Short mmCIF file of C-alpha atoms and ligand atoms in Angstrom, two decimals:
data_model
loop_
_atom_site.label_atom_id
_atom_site.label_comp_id
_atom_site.label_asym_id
_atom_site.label_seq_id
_atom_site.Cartn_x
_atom_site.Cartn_y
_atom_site.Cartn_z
CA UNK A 5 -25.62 -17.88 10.33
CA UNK A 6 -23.86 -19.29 13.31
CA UNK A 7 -22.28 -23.00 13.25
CA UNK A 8 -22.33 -25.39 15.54
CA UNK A 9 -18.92 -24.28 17.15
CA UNK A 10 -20.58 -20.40 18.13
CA UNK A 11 -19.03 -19.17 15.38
CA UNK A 12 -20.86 -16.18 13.25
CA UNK A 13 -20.20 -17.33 9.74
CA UNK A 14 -19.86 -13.31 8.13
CA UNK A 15 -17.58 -13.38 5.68
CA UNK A 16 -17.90 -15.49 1.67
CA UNK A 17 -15.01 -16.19 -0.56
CA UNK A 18 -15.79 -16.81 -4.42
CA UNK A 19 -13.88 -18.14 -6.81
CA UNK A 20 -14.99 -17.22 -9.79
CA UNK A 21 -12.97 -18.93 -12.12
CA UNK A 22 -10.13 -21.79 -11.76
CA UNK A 23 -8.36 -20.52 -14.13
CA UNK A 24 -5.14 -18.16 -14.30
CA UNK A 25 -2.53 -16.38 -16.39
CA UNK A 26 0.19 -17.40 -13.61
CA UNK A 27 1.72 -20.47 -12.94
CA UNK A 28 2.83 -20.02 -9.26
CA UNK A 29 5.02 -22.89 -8.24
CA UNK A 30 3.41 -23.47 -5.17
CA UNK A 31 -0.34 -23.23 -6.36
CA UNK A 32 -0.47 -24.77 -9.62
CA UNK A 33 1.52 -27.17 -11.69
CA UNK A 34 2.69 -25.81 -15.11
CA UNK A 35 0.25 -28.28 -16.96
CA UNK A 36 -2.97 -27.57 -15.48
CA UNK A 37 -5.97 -29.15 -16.04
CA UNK A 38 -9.11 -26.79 -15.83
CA UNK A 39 -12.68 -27.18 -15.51
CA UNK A 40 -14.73 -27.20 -18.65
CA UNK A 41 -16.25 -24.14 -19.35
CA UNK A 42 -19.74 -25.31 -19.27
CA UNK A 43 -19.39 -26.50 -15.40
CA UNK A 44 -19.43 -23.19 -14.55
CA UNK A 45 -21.60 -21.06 -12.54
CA UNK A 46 -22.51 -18.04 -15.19
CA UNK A 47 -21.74 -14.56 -13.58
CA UNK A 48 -26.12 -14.12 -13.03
CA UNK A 49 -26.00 -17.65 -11.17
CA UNK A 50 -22.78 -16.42 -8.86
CA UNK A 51 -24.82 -13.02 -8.36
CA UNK A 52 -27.65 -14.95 -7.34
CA UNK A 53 -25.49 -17.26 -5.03
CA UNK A 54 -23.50 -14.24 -3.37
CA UNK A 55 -26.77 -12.04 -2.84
CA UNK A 56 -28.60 -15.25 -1.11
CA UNK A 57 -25.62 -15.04 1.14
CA UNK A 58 -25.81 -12.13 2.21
CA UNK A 59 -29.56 -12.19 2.65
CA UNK A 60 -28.50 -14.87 5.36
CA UNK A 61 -26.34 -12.58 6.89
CA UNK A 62 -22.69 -12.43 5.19
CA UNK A 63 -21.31 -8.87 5.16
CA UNK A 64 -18.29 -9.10 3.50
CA UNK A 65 -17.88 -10.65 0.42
CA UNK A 66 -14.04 -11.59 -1.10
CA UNK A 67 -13.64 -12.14 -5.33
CA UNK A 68 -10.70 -14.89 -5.69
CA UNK A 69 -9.99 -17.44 -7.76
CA UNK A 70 -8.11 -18.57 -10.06
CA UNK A 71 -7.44 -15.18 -11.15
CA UNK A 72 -10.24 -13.07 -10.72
CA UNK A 73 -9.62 -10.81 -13.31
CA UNK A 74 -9.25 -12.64 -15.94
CA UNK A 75 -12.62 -13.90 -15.78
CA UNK A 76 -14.56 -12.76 -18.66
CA UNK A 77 -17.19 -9.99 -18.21
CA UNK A 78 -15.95 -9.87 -14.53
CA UNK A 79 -17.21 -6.37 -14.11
CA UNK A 80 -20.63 -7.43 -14.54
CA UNK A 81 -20.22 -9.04 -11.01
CA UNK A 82 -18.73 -6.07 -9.59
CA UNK A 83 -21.49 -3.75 -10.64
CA UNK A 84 -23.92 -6.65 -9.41
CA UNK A 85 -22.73 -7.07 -6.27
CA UNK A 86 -21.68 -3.09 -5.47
CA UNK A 87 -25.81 -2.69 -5.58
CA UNK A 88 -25.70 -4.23 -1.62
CA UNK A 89 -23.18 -1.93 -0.34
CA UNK A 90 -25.34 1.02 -1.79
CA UNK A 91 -28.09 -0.88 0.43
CA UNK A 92 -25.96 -1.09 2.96
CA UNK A 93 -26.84 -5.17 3.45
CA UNK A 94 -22.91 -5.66 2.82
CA UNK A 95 -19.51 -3.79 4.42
CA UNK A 96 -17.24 -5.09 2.19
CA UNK A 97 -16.75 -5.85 -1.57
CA UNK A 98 -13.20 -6.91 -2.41
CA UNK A 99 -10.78 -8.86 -4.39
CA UNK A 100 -7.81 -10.88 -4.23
CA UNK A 101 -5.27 -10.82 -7.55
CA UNK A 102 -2.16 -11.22 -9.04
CA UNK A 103 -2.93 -7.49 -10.51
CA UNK A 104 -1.78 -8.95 -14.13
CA UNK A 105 -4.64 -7.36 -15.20
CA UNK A 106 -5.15 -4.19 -12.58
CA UNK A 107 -3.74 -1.26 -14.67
CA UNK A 108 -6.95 -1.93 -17.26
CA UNK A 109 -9.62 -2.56 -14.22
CA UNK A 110 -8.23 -0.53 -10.86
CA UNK A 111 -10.86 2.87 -11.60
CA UNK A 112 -13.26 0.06 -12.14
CA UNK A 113 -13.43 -1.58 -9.21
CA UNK A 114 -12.92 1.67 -7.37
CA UNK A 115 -16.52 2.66 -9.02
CA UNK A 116 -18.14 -0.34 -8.08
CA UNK A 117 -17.41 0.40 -4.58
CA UNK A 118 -14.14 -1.81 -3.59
CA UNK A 119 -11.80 0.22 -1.49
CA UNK A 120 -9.07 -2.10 -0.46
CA UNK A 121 -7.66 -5.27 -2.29
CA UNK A 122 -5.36 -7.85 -1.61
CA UNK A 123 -2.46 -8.39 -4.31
CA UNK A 124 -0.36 -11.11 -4.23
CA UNK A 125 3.42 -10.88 -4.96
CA UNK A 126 6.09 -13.20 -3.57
CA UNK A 127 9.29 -10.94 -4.94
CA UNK A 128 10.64 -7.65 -6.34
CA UNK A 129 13.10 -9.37 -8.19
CA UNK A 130 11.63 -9.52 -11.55
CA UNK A 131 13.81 -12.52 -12.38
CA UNK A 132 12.33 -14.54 -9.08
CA UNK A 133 8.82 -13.29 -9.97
CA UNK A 134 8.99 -14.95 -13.28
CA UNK A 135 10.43 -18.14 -11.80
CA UNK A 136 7.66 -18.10 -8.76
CA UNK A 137 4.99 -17.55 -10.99
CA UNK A 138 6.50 -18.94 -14.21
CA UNK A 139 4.16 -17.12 -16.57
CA UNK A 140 3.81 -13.23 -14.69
CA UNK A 141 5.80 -10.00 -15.64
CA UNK A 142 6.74 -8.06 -12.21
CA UNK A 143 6.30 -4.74 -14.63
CA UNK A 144 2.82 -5.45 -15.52
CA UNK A 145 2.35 -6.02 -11.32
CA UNK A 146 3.76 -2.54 -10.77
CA UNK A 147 1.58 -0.90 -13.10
CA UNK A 148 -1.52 -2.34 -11.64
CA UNK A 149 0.01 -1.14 -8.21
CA UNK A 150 0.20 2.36 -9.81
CA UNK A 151 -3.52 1.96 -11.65
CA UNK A 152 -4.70 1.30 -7.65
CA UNK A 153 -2.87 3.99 -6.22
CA UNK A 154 -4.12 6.36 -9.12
CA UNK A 155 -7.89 5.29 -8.18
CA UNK A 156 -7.60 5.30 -4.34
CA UNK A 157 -7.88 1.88 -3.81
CA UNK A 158 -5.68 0.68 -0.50
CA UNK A 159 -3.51 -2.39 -1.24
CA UNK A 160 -2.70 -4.96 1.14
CA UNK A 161 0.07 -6.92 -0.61
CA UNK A 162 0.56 -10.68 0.89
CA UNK A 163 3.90 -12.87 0.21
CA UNK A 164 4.18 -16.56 0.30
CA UNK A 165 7.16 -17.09 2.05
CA UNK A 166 9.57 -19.64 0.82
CA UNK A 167 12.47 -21.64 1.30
CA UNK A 168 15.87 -20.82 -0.68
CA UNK A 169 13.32 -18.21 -3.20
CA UNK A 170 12.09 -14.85 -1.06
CA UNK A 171 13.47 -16.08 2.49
CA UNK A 172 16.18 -12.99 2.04
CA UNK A 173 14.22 -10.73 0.59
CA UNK A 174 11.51 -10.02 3.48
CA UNK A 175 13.23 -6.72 4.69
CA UNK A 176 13.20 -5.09 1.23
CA UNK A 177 9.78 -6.49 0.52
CA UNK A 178 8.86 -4.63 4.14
CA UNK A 179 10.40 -1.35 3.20
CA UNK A 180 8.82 -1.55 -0.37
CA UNK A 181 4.99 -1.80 0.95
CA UNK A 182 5.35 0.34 3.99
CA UNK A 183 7.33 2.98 1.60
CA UNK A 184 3.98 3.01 -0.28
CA UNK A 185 1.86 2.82 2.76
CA UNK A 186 0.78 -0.89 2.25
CA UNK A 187 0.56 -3.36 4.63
CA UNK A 188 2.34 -6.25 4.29
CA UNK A 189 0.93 -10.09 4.97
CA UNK A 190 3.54 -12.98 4.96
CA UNK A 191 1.81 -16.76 4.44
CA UNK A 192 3.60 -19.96 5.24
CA UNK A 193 2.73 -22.75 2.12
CA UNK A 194 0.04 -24.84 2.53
CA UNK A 195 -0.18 -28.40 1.54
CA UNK A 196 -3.02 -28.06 -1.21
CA UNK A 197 -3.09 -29.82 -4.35
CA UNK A 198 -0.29 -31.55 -6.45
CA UNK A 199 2.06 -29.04 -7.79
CA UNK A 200 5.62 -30.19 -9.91
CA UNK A 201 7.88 -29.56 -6.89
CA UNK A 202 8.03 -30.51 -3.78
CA UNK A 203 6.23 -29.23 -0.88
CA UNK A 204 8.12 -29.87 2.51
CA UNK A 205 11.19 -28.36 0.04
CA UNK A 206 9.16 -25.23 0.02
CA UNK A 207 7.99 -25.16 3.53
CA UNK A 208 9.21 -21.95 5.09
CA UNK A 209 8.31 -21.21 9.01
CA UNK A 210 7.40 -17.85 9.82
CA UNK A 211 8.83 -18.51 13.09
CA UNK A 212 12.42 -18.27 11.19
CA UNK A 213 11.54 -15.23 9.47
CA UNK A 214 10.46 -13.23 12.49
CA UNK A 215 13.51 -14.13 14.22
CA UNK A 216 15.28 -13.13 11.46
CA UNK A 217 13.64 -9.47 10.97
CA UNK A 218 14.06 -8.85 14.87
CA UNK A 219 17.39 -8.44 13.87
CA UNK A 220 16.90 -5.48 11.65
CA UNK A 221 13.26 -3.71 12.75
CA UNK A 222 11.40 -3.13 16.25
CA UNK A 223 8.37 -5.40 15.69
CA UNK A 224 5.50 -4.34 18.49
CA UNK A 225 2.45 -6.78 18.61
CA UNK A 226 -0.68 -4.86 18.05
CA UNK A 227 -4.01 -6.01 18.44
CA UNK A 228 -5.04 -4.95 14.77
CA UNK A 229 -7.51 -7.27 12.88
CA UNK A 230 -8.87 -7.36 9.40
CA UNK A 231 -11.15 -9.81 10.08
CA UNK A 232 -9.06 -12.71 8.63
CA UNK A 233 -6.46 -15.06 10.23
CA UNK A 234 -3.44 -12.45 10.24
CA UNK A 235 -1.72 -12.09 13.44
CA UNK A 236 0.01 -8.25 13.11
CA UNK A 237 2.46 -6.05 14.09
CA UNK A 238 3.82 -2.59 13.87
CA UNK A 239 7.17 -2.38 12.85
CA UNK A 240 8.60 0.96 14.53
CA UNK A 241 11.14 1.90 11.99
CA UNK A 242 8.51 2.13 9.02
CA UNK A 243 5.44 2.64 10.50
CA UNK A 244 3.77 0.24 8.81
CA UNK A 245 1.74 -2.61 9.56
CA UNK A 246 2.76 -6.51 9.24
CA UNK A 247 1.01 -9.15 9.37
CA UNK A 248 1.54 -13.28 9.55
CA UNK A 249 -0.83 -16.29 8.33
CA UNK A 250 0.59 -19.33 9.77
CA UNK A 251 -1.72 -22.29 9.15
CA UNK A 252 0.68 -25.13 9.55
CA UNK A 253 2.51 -23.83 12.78
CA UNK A 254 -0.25 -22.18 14.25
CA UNK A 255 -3.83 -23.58 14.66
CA UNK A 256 -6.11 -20.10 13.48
CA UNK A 257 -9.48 -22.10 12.95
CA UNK A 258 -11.32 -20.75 16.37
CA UNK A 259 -12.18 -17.55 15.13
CA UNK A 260 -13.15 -18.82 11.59
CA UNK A 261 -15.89 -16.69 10.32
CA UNK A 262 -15.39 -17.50 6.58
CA UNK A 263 -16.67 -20.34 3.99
CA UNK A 264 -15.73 -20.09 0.60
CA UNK A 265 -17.72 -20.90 -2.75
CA UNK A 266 -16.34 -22.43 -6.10
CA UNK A 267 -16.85 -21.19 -9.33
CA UNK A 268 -18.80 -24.69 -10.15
CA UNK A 269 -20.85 -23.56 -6.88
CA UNK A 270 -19.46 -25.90 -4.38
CA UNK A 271 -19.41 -24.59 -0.67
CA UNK A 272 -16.35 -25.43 0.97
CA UNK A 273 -16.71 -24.86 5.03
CA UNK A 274 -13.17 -25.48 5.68
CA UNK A 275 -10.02 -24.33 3.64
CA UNK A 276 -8.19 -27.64 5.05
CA UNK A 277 -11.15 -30.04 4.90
CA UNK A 278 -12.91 -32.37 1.76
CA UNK A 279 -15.98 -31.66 2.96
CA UNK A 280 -18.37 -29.49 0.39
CA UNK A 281 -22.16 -29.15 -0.04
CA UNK A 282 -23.31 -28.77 -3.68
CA UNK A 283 -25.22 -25.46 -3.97
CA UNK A 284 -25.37 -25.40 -8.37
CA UNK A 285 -28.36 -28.28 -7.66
CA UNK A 286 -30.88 -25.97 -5.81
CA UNK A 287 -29.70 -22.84 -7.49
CA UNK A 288 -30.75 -24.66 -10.69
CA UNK A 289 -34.06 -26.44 -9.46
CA UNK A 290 -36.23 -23.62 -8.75
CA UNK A 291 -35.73 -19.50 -9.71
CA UNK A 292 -37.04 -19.28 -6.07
CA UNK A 293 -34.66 -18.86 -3.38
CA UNK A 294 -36.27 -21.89 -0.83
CA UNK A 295 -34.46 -24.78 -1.70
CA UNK A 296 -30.75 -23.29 -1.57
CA UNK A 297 -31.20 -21.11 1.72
CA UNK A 298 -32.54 -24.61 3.46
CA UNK A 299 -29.13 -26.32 1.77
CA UNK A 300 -27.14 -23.34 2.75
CA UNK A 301 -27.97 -23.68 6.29
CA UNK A 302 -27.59 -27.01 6.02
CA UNK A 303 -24.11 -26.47 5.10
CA UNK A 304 -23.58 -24.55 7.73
CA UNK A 305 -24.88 -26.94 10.67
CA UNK A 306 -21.70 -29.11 9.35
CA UNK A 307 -18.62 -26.79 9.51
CA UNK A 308 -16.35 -27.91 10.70
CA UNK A 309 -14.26 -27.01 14.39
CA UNK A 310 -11.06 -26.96 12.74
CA UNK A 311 -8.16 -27.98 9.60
CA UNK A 312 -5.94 -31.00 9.68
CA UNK A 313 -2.93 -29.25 7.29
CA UNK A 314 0.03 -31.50 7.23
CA UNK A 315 2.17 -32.50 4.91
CA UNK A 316 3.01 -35.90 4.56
CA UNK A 317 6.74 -36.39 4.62
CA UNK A 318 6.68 -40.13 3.63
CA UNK A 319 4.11 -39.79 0.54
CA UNK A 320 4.67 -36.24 -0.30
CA UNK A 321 0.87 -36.03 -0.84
CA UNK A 322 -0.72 -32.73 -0.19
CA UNK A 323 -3.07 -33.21 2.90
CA UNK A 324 -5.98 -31.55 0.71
CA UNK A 325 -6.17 -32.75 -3.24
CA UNK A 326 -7.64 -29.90 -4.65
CA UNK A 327 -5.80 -26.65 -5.38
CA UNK A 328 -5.87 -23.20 -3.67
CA UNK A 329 -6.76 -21.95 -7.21
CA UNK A 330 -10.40 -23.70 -7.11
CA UNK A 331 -11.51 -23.18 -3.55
CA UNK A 332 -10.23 -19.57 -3.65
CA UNK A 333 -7.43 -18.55 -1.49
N1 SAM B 54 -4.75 -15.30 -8.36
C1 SAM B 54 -5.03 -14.48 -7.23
C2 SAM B 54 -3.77 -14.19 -6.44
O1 SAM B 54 -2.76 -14.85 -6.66
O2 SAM B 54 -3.84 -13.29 -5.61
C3 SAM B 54 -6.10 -15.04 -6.31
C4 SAM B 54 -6.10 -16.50 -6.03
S1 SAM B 54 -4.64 -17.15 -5.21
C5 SAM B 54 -5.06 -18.87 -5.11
C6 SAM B 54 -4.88 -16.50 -3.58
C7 SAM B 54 -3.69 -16.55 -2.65
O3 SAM B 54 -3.39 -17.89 -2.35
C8 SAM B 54 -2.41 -15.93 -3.21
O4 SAM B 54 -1.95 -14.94 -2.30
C9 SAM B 54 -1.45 -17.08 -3.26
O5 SAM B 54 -0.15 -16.66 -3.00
C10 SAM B 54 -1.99 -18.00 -2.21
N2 SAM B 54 -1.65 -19.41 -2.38
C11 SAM B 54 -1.82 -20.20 -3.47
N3 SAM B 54 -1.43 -21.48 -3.22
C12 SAM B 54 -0.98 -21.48 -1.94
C13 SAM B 54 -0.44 -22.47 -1.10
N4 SAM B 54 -0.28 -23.73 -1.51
N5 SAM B 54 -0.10 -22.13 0.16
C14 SAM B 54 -0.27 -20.85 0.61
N6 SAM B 54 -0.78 -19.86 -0.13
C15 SAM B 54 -1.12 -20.17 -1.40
FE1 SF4 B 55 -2.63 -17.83 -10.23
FE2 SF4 B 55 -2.92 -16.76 -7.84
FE3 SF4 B 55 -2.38 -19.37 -8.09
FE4 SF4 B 55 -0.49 -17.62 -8.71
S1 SF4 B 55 -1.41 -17.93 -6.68
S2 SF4 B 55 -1.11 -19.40 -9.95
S3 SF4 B 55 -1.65 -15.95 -9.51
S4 SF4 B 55 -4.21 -18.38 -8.72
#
């Protein structure tokens, strides 16, 4: 699949559920309202969705959400989906989680065929975590981390970097992931959805905290890529890798190779844009494949060159109304 900017779209994001057993502050407000159950794609329909994908060409396929994991049955998927790897039709199978639940399902994934996952965690203060993510244990985090290490699964941890919360906290969280021979992604918020706070209060540049860390490490600018938006360097004194996602100070769209797919089967081509193409419709219509690949590729003709992320300092309206959690971060 290649879009109308040259770019080789390679690389499908599914959420697979909205829903989540964390309340981050900057991704959801504490009194969510979630899809009904029966809008959802069942786990045989997002199968069906992610394999007619990567008939068309996508070879690496990310599980989000939501939380992934707490999706019921989620394994199901995994198992599914592991079958193209074996094929070799797909390079990658992977996962992006809070790790809540990654103790019970690390050897698991590990089976199905994931080798490296992304988990998220903003602190190692277990008092911050629970005030980041309102409803999350740090311990049950760690255990997961230990449950991945156990099944050989390499861990890419990323950190949402924010004002007055983690802004202090970078070096240790740089020393705690390299110590364990992770690497380590910092993300600047992004305006998406309305949250209980406010976002511009949040707004952290990662310009500030590189400065800052110059003062303590040797950072060296590598030309490293994991196929995402991550710019990275090597930081001399651990070893390890670091990477940074800056959306709203830097524009990362030309070398897009991504859309991402809801769990109610909506295609979103851009992270920052409204624009969506319905996929549940022709998935439903017909048990043959026709009618979707001609309204996936229509999808793609229509992606667009770039995001407009901004937030608006007058409103304080998120540039983008609906939340990371149901496009899938
Ligand atoms: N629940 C899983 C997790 O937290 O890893 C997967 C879904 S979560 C929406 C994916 C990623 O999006 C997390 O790393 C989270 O920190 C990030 N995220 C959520 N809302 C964000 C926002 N407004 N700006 C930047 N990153 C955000
Ligand atoms: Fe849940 Fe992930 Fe959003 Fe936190 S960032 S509320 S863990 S979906």
């Amino acid at each position: 699949m290649v879009d109308p900017h040259g770019r080789h779209v390679t690389y499908l994001r599914v959420s697979v559920t909205d829903r989540c057993d964390f309340r981050c502050v900057y991704c959801m407000s504490e009194h969510m309202t979630f899809l009904p159950k029966k809008d959802l794609l069942s786990l045989e329909e997002l199968d069906r969705l992610c394999s007619a994908f990567v008939a068309r060409g996508v070879r690496k396929l990310r599980i989000t959400g939501g939380e992934p994991l707490v999706r019921k049955n989620i394994m199901w998927l995994f198992k599914a989906l592991g079958r193209h790897l074996g094929t070799g039709a797909l390079d990658e199978l992977t996962l992006t989680t809070n790790a809540s639940q990654l103790a019970r399902y690390a050897g698991d994934l590990a089976a199905c065929g994931v080798k490296r996952i992304n988990v998220s965690m903003d602190t190692l203060d277990p008092v911050k975590f629970k005030a980041i993510t309102r409803w999350g244990e740090l311990s049950q985090v760690m255990s997961g981390l230990d449950a991945a290490d156990k099944a050989g699964l390499e861990v890419k941890i990323n950190a949402v970097a924010l004002k007055g919360v983690n802004e202090h906290e970078v070096e240790d969280l740089v020393r705690f992931t390299h110590g364990r021979g992770y690497d380590l992604t910092l993300i600047e918020t992004m305006p998406l959805g309305d949250i209980d706070g406010d976002r511009t209060e949040q707004f952290l540049p990662l310009s500030i905290v590189r400065a800052r860390l110059l003062d303590k490490f040797t950072l060296v600018d590598i030309p490293y890529r994991t196929g995402g938006p991550a710019r990275y360097v090597e930081i001399k004194e651990t070893g390890g890798r670091l990477g940074f996602i800056t959306p709203m100070t830097h524009n990362f769209c030309e070398s897009c190779n991504r859309v991402r797919l809801t769990c109610t089967g909506t295609l979103y081509m851009c992270l920052g844009q409204e624009d969506a193409a319905d996929l549940r419709a022709p998935l439903r219509a017909s048990v043959d494949d026709a009618a979707l690949m001609t309204a996936i590729d229509e999808a793609i003709s229509r992606k667009p060159k770039g995001h407009d992320f901004i937030i608006d300092r007058r409103t304080k309206r998120p540039a983008v109304g609906r939340h990371m959690s149901v496009t899938g971060g």
